[in-house]
Short mmCIF file of C-alpha atoms and ligand atoms in Angstrom, two decimals:
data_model
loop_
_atom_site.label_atom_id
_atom_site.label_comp_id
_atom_site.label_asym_id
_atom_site.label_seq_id
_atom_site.Cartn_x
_atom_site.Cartn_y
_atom_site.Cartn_z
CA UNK A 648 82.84 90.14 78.54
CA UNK A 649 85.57 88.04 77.82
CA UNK A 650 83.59 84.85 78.75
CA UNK A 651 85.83 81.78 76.68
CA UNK A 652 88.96 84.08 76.81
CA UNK A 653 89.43 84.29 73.10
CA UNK A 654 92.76 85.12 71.01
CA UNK A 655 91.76 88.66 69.05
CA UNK A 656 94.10 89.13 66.25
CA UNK A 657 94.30 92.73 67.72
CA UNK A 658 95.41 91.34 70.57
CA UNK A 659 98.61 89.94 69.08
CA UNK A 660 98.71 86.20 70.17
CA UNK A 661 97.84 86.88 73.59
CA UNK A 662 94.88 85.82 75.57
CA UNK A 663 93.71 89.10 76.47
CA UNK A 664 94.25 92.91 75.46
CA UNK A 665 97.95 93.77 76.72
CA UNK A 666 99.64 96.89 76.91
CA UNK A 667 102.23 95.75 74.21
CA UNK A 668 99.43 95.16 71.94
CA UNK A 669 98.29 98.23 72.42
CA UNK A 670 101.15 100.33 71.76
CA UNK A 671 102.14 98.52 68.49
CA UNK A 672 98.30 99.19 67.38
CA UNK A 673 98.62 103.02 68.03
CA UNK A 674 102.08 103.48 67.09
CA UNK A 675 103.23 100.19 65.17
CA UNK A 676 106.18 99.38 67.15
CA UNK A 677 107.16 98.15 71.17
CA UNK A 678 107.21 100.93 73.10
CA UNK A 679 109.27 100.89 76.26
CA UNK A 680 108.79 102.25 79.52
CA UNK A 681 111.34 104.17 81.82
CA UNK A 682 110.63 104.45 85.48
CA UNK A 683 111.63 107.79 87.16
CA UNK A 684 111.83 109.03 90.59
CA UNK A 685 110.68 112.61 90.74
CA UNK A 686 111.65 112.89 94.71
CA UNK A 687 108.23 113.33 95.49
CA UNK A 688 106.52 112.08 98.83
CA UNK A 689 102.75 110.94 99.65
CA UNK A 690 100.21 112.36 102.23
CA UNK A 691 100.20 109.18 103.62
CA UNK A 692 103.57 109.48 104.66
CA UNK A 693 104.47 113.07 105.31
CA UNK A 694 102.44 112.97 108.04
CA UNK A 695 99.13 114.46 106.03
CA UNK A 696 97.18 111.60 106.46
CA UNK A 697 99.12 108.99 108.30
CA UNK A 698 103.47 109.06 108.24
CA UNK A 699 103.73 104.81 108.13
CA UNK A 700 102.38 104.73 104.50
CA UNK A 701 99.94 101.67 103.04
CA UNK A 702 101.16 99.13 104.92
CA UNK A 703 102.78 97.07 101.92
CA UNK A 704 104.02 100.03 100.89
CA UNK A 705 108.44 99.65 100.76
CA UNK A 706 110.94 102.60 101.94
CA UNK A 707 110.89 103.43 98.19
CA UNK A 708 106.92 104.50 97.96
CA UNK A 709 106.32 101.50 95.08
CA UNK A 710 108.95 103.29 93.11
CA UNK A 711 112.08 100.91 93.49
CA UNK A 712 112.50 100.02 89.72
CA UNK A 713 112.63 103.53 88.90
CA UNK A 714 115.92 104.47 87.47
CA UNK A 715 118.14 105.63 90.55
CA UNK A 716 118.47 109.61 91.63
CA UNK A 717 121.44 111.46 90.45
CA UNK A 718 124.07 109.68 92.59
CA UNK A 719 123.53 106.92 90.69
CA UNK A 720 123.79 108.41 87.22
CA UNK A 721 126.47 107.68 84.93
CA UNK A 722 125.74 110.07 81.89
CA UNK A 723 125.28 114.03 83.48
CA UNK A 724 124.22 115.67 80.20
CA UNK A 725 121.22 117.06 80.04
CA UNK A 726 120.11 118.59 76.44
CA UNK A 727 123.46 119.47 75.56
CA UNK A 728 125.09 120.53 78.56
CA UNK A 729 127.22 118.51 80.92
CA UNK A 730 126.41 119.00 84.89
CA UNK A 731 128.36 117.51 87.63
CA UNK A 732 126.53 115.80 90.12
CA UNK A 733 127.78 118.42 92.69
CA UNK A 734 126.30 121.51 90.67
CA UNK A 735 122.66 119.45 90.57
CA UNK A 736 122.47 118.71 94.12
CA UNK A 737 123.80 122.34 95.36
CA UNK A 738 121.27 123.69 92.30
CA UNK A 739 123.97 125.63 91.20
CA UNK A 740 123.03 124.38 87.37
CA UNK A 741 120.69 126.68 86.50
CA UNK A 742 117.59 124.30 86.88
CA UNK A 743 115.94 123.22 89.71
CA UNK A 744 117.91 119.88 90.94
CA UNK A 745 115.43 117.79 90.82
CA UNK A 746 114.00 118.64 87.84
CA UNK A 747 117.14 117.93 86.02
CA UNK A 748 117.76 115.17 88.55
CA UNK A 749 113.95 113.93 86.42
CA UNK A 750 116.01 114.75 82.75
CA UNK A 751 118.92 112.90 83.43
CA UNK A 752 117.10 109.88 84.32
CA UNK A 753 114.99 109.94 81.46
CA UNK A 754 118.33 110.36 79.39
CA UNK A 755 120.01 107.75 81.26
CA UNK A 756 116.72 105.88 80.45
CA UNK A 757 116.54 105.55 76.69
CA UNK A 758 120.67 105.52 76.46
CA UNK A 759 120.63 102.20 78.49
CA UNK A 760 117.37 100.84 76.42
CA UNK A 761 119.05 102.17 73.24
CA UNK A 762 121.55 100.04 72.83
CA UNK A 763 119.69 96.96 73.08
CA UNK A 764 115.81 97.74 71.77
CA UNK A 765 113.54 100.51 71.42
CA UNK A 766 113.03 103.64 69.65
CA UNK A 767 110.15 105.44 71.51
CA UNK A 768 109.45 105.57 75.45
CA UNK A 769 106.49 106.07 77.59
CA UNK A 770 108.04 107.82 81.23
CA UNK A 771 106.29 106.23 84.37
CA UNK A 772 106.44 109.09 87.10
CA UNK A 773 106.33 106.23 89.62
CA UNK A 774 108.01 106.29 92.85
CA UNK A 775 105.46 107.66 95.85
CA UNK A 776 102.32 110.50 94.74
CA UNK A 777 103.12 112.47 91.55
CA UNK A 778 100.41 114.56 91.49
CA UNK A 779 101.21 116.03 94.98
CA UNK A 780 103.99 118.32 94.40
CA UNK A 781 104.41 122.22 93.47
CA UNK A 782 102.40 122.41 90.65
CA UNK A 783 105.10 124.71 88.62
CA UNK A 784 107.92 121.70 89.34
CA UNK A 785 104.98 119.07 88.01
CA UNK A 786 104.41 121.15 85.28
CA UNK A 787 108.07 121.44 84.31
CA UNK A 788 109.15 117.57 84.93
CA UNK A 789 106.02 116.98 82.88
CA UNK A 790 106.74 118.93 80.18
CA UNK A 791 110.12 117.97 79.94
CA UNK A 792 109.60 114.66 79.35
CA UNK A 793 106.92 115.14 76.84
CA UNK A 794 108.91 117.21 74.74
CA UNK A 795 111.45 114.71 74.29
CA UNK A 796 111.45 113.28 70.18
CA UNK A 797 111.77 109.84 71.77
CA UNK A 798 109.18 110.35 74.35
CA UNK A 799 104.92 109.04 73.56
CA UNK A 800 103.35 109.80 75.89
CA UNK A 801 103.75 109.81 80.41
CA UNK A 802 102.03 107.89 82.84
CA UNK A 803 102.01 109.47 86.22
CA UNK A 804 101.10 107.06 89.10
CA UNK A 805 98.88 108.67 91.98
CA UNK A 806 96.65 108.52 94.65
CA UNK A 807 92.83 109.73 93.85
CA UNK A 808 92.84 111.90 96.37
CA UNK A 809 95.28 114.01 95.23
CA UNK A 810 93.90 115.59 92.17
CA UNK A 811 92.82 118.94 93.43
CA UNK A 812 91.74 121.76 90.89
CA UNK A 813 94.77 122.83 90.06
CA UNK A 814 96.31 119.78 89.37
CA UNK A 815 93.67 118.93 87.37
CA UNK A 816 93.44 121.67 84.97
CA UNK A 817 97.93 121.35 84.46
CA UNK A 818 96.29 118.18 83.37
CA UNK A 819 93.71 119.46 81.31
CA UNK A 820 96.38 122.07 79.44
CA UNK A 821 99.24 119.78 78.67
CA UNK A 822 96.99 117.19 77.39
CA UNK A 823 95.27 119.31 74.91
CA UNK A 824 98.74 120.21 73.85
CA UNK A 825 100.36 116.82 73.50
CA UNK A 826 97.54 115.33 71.69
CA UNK A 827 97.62 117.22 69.57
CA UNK A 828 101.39 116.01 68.77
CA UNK A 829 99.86 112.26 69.07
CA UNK A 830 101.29 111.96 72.63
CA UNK A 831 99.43 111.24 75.58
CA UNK A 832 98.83 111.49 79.41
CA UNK A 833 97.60 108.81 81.54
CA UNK A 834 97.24 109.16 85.26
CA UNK A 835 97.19 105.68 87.16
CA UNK A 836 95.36 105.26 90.35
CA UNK A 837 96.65 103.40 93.43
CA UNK A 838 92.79 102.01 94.38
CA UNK A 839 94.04 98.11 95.28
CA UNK A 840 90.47 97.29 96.76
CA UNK A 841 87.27 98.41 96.76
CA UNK A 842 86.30 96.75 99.89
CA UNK A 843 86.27 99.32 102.68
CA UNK A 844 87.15 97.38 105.40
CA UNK A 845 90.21 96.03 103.28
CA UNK A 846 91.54 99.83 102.39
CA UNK A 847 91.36 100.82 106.48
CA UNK A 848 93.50 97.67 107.34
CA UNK A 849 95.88 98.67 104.94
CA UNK A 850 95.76 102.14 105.72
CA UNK A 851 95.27 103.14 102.04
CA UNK A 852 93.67 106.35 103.58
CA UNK A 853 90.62 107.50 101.72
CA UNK A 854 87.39 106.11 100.88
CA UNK A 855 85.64 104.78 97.63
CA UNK A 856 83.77 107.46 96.48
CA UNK A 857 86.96 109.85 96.07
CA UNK A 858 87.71 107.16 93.43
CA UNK A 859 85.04 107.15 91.65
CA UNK A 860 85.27 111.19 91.88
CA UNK A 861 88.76 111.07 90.22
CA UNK A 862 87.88 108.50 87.63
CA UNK A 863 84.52 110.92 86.96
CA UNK A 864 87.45 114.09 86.77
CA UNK A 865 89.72 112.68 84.70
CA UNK A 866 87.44 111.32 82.27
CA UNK A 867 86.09 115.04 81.29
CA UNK A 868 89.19 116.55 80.88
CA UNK A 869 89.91 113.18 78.63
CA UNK A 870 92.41 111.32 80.57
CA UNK A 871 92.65 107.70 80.33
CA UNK A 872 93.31 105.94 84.01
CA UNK A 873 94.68 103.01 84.42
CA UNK A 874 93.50 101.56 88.06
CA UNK A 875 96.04 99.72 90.10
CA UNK A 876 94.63 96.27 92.01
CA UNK A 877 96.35 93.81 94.41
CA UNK A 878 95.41 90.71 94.44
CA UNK A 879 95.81 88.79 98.14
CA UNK A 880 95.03 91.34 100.17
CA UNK A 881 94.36 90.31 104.18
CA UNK A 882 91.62 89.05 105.10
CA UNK A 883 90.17 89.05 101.71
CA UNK A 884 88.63 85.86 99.86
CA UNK A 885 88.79 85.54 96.88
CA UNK A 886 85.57 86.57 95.86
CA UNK A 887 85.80 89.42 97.49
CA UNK A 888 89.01 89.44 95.07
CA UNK A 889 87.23 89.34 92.35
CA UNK A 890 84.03 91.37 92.70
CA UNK A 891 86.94 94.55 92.97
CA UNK A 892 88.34 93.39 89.21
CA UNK A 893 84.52 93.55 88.32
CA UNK A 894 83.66 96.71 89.89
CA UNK A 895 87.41 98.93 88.30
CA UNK A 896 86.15 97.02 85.47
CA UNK A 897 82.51 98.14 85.27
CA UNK A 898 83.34 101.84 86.68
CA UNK A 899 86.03 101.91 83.60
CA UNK A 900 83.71 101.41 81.17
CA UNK A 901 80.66 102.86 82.36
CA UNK A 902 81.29 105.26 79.10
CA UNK A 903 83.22 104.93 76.32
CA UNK A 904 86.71 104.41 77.89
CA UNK A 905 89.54 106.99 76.27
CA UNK A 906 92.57 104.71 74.64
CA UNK A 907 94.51 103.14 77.36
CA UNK A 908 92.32 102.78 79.40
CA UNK A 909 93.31 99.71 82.12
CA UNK A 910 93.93 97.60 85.07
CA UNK A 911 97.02 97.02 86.17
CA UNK A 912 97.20 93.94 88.09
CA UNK A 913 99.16 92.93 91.28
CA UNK A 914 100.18 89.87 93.40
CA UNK A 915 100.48 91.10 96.97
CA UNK A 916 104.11 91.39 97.69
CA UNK A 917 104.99 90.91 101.39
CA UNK A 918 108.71 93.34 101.30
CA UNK A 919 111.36 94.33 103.84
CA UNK A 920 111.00 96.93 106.19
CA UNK A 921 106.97 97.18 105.84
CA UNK A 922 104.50 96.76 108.63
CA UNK A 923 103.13 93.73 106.29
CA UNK A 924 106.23 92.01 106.97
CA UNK A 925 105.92 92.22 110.67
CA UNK A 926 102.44 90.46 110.43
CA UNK A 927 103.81 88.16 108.07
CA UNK A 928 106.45 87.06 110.41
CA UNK A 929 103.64 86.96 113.11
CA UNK A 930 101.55 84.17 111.38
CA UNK A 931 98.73 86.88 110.43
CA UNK A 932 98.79 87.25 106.71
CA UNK A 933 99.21 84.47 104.35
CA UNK A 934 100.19 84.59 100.53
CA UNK A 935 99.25 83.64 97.37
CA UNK A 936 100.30 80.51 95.99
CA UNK A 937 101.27 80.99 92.22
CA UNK A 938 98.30 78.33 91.38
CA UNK A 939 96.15 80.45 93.11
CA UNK A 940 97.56 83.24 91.56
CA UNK A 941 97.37 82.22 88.41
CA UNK A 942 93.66 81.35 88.77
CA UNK A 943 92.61 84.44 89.69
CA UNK A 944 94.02 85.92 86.99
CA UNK A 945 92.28 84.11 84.71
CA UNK A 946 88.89 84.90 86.23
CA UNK A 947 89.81 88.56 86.21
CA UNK A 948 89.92 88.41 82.66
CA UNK A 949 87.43 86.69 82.16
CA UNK A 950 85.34 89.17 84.09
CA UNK A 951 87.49 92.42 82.82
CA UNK A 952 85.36 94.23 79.63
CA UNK A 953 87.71 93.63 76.37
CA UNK A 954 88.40 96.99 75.86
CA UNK A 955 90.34 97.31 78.64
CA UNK A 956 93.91 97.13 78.19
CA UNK A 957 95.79 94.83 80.79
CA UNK A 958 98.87 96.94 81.84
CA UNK A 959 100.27 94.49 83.81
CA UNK A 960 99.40 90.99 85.03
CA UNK A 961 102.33 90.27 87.68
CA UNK A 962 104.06 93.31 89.51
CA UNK A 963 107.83 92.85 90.53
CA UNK A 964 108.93 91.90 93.49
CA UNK A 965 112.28 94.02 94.09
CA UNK A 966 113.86 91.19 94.77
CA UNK A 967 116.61 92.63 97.46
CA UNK A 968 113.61 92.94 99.74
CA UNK A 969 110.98 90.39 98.68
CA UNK A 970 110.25 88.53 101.30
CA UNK A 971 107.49 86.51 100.32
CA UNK A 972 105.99 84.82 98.18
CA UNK A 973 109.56 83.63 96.94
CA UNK A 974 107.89 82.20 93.98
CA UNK A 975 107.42 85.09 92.37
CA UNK A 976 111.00 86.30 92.54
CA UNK A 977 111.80 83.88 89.40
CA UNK A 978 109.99 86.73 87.13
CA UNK A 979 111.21 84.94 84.01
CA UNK A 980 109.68 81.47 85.30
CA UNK A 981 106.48 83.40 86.68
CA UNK A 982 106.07 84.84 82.94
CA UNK A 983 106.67 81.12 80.82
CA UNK A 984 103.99 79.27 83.34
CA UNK A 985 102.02 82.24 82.96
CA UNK A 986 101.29 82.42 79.41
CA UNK A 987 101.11 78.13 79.44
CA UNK A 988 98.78 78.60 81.74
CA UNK A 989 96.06 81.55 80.06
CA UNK A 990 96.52 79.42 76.71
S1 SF4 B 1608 99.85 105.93 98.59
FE1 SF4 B 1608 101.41 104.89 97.34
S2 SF4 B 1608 103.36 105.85 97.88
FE2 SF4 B 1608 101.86 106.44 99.44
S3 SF4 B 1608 102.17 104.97 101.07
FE3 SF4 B 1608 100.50 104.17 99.79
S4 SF4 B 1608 101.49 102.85 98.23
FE4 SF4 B 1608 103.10 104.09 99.23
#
C-alpha cells in the first residue's frame, strides 16, 4: 500500500504510478493516445438489456472525444489510396465502411498529433461496447490498428458482460501475435461501483460477479484490464466510495497483475441529454465539490496497491454538454491544483 504516498523514481516525479510513467518505462518515450469511434452500440442501449443506457451515460456512449466519423475527416487516404467520403459511406471502396471509417481516424489521428508531439500511439476503441460487434469486423478494426508502425499497443473499452467465448479467444489469438512484436492489448472495464444497489440505480445492467468473471477471463488468456470507477455516484458516501477503489484494487492484484494493469478514475459528470441531468435539475443528485474531489483521490491512492498504474485521475467533461460540476470544465486549472494538491 501506498500508505505516506511516496515519490518512486519510477514513477517520474509524480505522486503515484501514472500511465505516462508507464509508457516511457516500457518504451522510453510519451506515448499518445487516439480515441476512435468504431460505430458500435451497447446492450444497454439497443434494447438487449435496457434502450436508455447507464444513466450518465451521453448520446455519444462515453465516446465523445473520440476523433469524429468520416464526415468529419479531412485526410481520406487510407494506406495509400485516396477514398471519397461518398465511396466509404455507400461501401463502394472495397472495405467495409466502417472499418475504413476506423483507418482513417486512426490516420487522421497521428497526422494531427504529428505535427506537434509524438511518435508512437496507443488506439482507445472508446465510444459505446467494443467487444459487442461481429467478431470478423472486431477482428479486422483490431488488426488494423495493430499493424500500424506507429501503433503500441490498443485499448478497447467494454462492458464485462460482453466477453463471450468467441470474443475472448479473437482476444487470446491477436495477443499472442502482437506480443510477440512488443505490442499489446488491454481491455478496460466499465465497472464504476461495486455496490449493488448503486449499479441498479444507474442501470449499469449486470451484477458483480460477471466482473469478477471477466477480470478471472482475461487474466488467463494474459490481458491486462484496466477497471473504470466514478467517483460521486448517487446516493453513495464516500466510504462507500472508497471501499470500491479498495475492492478493483484488491481483485487487480489478487495475482501478479500483467503490465498495465489499472484504475482509471472518474469524477461523476452530470451531461446534457442524460436521465442524470433530469434528476439533477430535480434537486436529487448532488456533485462533487473539487475539494472533495480532490480528497478522495488522494485516499484512493493511498488505498490503490503500487503496482497499479493510474490511467487517469480526472475524466473530461465534454464541455458542450457538461452541465455540472462546472468546475471541472477548466481541465487545465483542474490539472495545476491537482498535482499542488497530491504533493
Ligand atoms: S455500458 Fe457504456 S456505452 Fe453502454 S450505456 Fe453504459 S456507459 Fe454508455
Amino acid at each position: 500500500m501506498r500508505g505516506e504516498i511516496a515519490v518512486k523514481e519510477a514513477w517520474h516525479g509524480k505522486p503515484y504510478y501514472s500511465v505516462d510513467a508507464f509508457f516511457k518505462n516500457t518504451y522510453g518515450e510519451k506515448i499518445y493516445k487516439i480515441a476512435v469511434d468504431a460505430g458500435l452500440t451497447c446492450p444497454n442501449r439497443d434494447g438487449t438489456i435496457d434502450s436508455r443506457g447507464c444513466s450518465f451515460c451521453s448520446a455519444g456512449g462515453s465516446g465523445d472525444f473520440a476523433v469524429r466519423m468520416y464526415e468529419e475527416l479531412s485526410d481520406t487516404s487510407v494506406y495509400g489510396r485516396q477514398y471519397d467520403p461518398e465511396q466509404i459511406r455507400s461501401g463502394n471502396c472495397g472495405h467495409r465502411p466502417r472499418a475504413v471509417t476506423v483507418s482513417l481516424q486512426i490516420a487522421q489521428g497521428i497526422a494531427r498529433f504529428n505535427k506537434k508531439v509524438g511518435e508512437r500511439f496507443v488506439i482507445y476503441f472508446q465510444a459505446y461496447t467494443n467487444t459487442y460487434g461481429d467478431p470478423a469486423y472486431l477482428r479486422e478494426i483490431w488488426t488494423n490498428a495493430l499493424d500500424n508502425p506507429q501503433v503500441v499497443g490498443i485499448s478497447i473499452a467494454t462492458r464485462p458482460d460482453c466477453l463471450p467465448e468467441e470474443i475472448l479467444d479473437l482476444l487470446d489469438e491477436l495477443n499472442k501475435t502482437y506480443s510477440a512484436q512488443n505490442k499489446f492489448i488491454w481491455v478496460e472495464l466499465g465497472l464504476q461501483t461495486m455496490h449493488e444497489r448503486t449499479a441498479e440505480e444507474i442501470r449499469r445492467g449486470y451484477a458483480l460477479p460477471v466482473y469478477e468473471q471477466a477480470l478471472e477471463s482475461l487474466y488467463t488468456i494474459d490481458i491486462a484490464t484496466i477497471t473504470h470507477i466514478i467517483l460521486g455516484l448517487p446516493g453513495e458516501t464516500r466510504e462507500d466510495m472508497l471501499a470500491t477503489v479498495r475492492y478493483v484494487g484488491e481483485k487487480l492484484t489478487k495475482k501478479d497483475p500483467h503490465p498495465g494493469t489499472g484504475v482509471k478514475l472518474q469524477l461523476l459528470h452530470i451531461l446534457e441529454g442524460t436521465d442524470l441531468a433530469k434528476d439533477y435539475r430535480a434537486g436529487k443528485v448532488a456533485v462533487l465539490s473539487m475539494e472533495e474531489y480532490f480528497s478522495l483521490l488522494k485516499e484512493s491512492l493511498k488505498v490503490l496497491p503500487d503496482n497499479l498504474v493510474i490511467h487517469r485521475l480526472t475524466g473530461d467533461g465534454p464541455k458542450k454538454i457538461l452541465i455540472a460540476p462546472e468546475w471541472s470544465g477548466n481541465k487545465r486549472m483542474v490539472m495545476n491544483s491537482l498535482a499542488k494538491y497530491l504533493k
